[in-house]
mmCIF file of C-alpha atoms and ligand atoms in Angstrom:
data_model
loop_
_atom_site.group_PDB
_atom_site.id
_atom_site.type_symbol
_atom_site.label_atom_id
_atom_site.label_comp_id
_atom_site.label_asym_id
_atom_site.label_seq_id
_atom_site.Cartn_x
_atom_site.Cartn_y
_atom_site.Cartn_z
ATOM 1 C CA UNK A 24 -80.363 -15.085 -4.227
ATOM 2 C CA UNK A 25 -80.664 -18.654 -4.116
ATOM 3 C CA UNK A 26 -76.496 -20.006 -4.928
ATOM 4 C CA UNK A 27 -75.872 -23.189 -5.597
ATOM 5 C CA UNK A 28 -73.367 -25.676 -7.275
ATOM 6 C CA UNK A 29 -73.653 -28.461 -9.901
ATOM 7 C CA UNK A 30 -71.308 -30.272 -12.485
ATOM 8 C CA UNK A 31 -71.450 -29.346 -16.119
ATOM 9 C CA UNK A 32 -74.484 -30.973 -17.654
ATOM 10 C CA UNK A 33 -76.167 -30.388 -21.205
ATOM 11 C CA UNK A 34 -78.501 -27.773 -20.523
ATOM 12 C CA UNK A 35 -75.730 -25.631 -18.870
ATOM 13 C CA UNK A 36 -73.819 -25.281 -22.229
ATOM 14 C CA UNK A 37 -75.505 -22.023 -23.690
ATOM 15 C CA UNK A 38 -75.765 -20.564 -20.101
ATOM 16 C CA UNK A 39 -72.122 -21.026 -19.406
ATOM 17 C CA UNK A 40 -71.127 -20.102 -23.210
ATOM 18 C CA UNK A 41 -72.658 -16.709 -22.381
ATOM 19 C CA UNK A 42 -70.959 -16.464 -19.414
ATOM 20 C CA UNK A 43 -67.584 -16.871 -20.824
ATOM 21 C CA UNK A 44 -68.505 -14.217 -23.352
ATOM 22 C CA UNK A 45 -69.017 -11.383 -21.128
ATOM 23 C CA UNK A 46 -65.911 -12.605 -18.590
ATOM 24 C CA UNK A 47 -63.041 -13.045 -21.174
ATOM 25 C CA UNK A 48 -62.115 -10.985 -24.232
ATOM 26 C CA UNK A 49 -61.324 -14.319 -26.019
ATOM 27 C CA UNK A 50 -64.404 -16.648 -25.147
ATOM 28 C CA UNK A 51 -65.071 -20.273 -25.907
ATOM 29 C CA UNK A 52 -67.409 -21.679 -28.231
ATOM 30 C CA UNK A 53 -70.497 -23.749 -27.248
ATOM 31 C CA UNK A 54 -68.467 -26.542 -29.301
ATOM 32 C CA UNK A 55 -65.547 -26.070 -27.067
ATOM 33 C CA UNK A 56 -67.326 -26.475 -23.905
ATOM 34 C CA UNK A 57 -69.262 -29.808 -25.528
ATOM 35 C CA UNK A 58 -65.768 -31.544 -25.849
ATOM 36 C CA UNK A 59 -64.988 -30.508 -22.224
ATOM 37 C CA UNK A 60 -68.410 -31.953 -21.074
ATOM 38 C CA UNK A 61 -67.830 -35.429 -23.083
ATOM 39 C CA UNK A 62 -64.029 -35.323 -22.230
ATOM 40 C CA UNK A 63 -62.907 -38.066 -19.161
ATOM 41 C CA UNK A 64 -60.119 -36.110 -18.717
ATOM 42 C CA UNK A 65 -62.792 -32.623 -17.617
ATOM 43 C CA UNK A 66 -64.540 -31.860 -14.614
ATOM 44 C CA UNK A 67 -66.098 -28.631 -14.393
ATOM 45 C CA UNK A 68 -68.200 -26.695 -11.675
ATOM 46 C CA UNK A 69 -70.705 -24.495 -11.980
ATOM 47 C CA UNK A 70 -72.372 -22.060 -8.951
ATOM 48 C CA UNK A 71 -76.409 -20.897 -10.481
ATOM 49 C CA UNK A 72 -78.557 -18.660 -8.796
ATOM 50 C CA UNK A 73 -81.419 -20.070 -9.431
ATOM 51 C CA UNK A 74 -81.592 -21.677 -13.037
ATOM 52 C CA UNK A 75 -79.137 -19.053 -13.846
ATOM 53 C CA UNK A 76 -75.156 -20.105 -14.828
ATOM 54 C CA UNK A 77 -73.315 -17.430 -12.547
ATOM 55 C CA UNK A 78 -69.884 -18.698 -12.423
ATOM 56 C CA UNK A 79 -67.442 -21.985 -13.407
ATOM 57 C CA UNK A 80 -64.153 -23.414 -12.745
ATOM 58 C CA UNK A 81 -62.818 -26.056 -14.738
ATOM 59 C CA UNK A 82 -59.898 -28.659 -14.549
ATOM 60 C CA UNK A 83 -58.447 -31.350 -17.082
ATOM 61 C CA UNK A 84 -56.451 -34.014 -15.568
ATOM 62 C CA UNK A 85 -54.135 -36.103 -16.932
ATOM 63 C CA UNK A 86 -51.122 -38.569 -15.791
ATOM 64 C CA UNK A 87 -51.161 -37.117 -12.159
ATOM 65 C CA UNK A 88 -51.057 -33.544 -13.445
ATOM 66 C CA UNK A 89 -53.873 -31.045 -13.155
ATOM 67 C CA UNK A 90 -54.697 -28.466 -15.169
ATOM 68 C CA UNK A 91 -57.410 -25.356 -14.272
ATOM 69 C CA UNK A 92 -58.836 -24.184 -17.712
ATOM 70 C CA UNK A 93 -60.493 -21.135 -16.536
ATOM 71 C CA UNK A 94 -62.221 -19.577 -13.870
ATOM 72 C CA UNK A 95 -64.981 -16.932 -14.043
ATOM 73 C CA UNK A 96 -67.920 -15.463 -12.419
ATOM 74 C CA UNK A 97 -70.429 -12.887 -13.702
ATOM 75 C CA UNK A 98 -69.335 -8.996 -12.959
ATOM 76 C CA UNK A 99 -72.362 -9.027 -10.803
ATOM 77 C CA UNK A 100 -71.673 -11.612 -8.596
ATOM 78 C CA UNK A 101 -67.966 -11.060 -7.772
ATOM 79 C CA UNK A 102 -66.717 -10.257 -4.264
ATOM 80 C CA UNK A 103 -69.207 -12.457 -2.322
ATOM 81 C CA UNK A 104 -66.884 -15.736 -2.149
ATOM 82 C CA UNK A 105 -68.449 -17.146 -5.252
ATOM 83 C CA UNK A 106 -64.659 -17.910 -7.197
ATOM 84 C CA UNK A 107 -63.529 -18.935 -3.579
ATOM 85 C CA UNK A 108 -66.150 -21.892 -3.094
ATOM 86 C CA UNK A 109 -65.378 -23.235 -6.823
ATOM 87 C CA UNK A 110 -61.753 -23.092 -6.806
ATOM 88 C CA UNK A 111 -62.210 -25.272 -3.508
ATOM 89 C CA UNK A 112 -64.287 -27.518 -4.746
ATOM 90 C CA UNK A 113 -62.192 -27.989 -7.816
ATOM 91 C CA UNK A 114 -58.869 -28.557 -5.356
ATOM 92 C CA UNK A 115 -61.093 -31.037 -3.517
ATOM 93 C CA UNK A 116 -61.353 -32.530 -6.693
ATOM 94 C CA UNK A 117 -57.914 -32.650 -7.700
ATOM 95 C CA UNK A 118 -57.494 -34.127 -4.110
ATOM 96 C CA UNK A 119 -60.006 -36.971 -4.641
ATOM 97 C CA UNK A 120 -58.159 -37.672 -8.064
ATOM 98 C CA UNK A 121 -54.919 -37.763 -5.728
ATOM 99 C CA UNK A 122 -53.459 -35.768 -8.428
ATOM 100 C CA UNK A 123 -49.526 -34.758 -7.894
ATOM 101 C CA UNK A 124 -50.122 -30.960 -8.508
ATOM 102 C CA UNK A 125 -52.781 -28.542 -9.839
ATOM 103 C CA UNK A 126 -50.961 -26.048 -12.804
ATOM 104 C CA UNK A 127 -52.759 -22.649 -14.422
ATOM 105 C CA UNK A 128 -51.751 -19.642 -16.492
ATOM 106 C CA UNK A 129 -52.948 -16.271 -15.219
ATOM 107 C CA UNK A 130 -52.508 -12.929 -17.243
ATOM 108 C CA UNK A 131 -50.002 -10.862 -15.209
ATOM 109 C CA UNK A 132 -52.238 -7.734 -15.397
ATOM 110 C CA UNK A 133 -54.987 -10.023 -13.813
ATOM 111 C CA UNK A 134 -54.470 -9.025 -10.094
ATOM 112 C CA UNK A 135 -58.028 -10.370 -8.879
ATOM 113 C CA UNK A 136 -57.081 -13.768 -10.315
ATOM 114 C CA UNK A 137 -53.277 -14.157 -9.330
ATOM 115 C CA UNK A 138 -54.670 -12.891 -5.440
ATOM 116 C CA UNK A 139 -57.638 -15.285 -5.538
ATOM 117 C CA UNK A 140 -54.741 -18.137 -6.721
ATOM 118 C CA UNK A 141 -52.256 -17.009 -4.615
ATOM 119 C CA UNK A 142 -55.218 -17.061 -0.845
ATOM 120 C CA UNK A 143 -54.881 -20.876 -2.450
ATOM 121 C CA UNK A 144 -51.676 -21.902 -1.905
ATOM 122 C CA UNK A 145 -51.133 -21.626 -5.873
ATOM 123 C CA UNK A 146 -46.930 -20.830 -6.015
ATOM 124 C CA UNK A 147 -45.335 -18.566 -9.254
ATOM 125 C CA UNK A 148 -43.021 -20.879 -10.721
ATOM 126 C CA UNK A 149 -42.639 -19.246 -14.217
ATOM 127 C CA UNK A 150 -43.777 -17.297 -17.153
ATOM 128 C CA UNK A 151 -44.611 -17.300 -20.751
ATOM 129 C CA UNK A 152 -43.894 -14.151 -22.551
ATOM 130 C CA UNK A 153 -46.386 -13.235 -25.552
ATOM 131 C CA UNK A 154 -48.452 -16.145 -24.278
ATOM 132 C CA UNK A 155 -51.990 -14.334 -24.763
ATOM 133 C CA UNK A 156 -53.151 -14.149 -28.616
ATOM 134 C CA UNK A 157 -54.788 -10.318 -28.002
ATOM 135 C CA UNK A 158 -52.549 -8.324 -26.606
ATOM 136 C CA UNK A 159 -49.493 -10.581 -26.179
ATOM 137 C CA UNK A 160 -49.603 -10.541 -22.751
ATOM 138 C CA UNK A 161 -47.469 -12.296 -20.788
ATOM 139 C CA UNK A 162 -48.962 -15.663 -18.796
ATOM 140 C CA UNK A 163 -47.564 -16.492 -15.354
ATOM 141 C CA UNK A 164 -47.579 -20.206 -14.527
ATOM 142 C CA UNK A 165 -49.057 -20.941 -11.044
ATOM 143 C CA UNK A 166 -48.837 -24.256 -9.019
ATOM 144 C CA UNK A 167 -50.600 -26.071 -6.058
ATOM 145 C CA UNK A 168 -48.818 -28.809 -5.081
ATOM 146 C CA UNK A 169 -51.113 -31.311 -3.454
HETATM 147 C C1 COA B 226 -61.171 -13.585 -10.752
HETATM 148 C C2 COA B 226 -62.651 -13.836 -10.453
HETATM 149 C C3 COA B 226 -63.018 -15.242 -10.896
HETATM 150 C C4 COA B 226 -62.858 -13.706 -8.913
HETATM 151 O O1 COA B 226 -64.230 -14.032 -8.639
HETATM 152 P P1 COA B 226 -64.948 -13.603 -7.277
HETATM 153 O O2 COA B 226 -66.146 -14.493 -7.082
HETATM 154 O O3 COA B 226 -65.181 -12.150 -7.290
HETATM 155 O O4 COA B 226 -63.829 -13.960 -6.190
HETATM 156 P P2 COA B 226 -64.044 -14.118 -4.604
HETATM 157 O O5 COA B 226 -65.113 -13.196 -4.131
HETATM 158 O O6 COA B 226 -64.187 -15.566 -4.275
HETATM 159 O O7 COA B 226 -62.635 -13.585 -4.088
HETATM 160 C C5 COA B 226 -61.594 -14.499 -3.829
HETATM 161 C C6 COA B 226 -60.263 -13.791 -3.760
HETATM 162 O O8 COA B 226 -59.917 -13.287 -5.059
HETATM 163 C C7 COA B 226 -59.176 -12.075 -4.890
HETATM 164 N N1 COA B 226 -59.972 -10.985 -5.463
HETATM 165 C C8 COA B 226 -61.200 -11.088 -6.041
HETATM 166 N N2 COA B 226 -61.632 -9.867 -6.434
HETATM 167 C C9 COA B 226 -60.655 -8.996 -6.114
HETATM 168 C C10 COA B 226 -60.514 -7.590 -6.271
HETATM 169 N N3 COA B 226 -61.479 -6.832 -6.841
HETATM 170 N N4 COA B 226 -59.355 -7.012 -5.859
HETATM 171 C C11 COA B 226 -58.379 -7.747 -5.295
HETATM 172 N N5 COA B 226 -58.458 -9.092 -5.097
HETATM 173 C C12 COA B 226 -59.590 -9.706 -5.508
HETATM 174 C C13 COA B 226 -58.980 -11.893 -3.397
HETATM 175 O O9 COA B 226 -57.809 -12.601 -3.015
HETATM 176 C C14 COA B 226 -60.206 -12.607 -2.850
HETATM 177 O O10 COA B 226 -60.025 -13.062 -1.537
HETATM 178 P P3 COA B 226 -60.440 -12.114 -0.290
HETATM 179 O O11 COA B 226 -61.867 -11.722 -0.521
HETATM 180 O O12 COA B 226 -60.230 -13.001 0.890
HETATM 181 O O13 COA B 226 -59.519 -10.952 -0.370
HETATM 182 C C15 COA B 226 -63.559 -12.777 -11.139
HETATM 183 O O14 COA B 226 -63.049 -11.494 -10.880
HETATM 184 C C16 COA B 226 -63.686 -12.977 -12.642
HETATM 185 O O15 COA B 226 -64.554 -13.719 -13.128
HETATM 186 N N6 COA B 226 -62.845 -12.283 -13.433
HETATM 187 C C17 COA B 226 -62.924 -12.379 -14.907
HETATM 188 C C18 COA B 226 -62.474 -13.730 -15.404
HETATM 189 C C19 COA B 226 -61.034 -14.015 -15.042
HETATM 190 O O16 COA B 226 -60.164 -13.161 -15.174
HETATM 191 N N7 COA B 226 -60.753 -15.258 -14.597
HETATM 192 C C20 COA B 226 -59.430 -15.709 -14.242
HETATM 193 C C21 COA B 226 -58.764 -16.314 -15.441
HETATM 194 S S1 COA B 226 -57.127 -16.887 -15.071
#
């Protein structure tokens, strides 16, 4: 294994599209991720091994406010600290922006994510019932203040 980090560049967007696909039962489109990568408002990591997309975090930022889109790493990479080095580097980030506060919706059945939030100082400060278009799950709302 040879893991390593970069920003969102062209070439990543089918890699990362096919990512999303096999992490989330609603995936974004290729299009999607485009907008992110030509939005000044995005900043996304990525962790390869090798030339291969293995995980992302993302985070739009606006006004003082952060917002992480999504997190993910491939089912055969998890548990080794991979989720752990991007949400850091997407904190640092939000740091570097001197953003107020970082903000994210987690499923509630999602107990990997909220813990892997939670080891990062992210707070529960609310919910949104029905919030997910599948199942109607409800979304809890999870802050870092910076
Ligand atoms: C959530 C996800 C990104 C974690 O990725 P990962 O690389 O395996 O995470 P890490 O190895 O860095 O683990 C970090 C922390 O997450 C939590 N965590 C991760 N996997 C866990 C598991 N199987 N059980 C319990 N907690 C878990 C723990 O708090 C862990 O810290 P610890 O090892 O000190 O206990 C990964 O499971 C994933 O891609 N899931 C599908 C997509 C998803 O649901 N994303 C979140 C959307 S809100």
């Amino acid at each position: 294994m040879n893991i390593h980090y970069d920003t969102l560049k062209e070439e990543y967007l089918d890699a990362i599209t096919n990512l999303d696909k096999l992490c989330f039962s609603i995936p974004w489109s290729k299009n999607l991720f485009a907008s992110e990568l030509a939005s000044r408002f995005a900043h996304y990591v990525l962790a390869l091994d090798g030339e291969s997309v293995i995980g992302y975090c993302g985070i739009q930022s606006v006004a003082g406010e952060g917002s992480i889109t999504n997190i993910a790493v491939h089912p055969a990479y998890r548990n080794q600290g991979i989720a752990s080095t991007l949400l850091e580097q997407i904190i640092d980030y939000a740091r570097a922006q001197k953003l107020d506060f970082v903000t994210l919706e987690v499923r509630e059945s999602n107990i990997n994510a909220i813990n892997l939030y939670t080891k990062y100082g992210f707070e529960l400060v609310g919910s949104r019932k029905g919030y997910y278009a599948d199942n109607h799950e409800t979304a809890l709302l999870m802050t870092l203040q910076l």
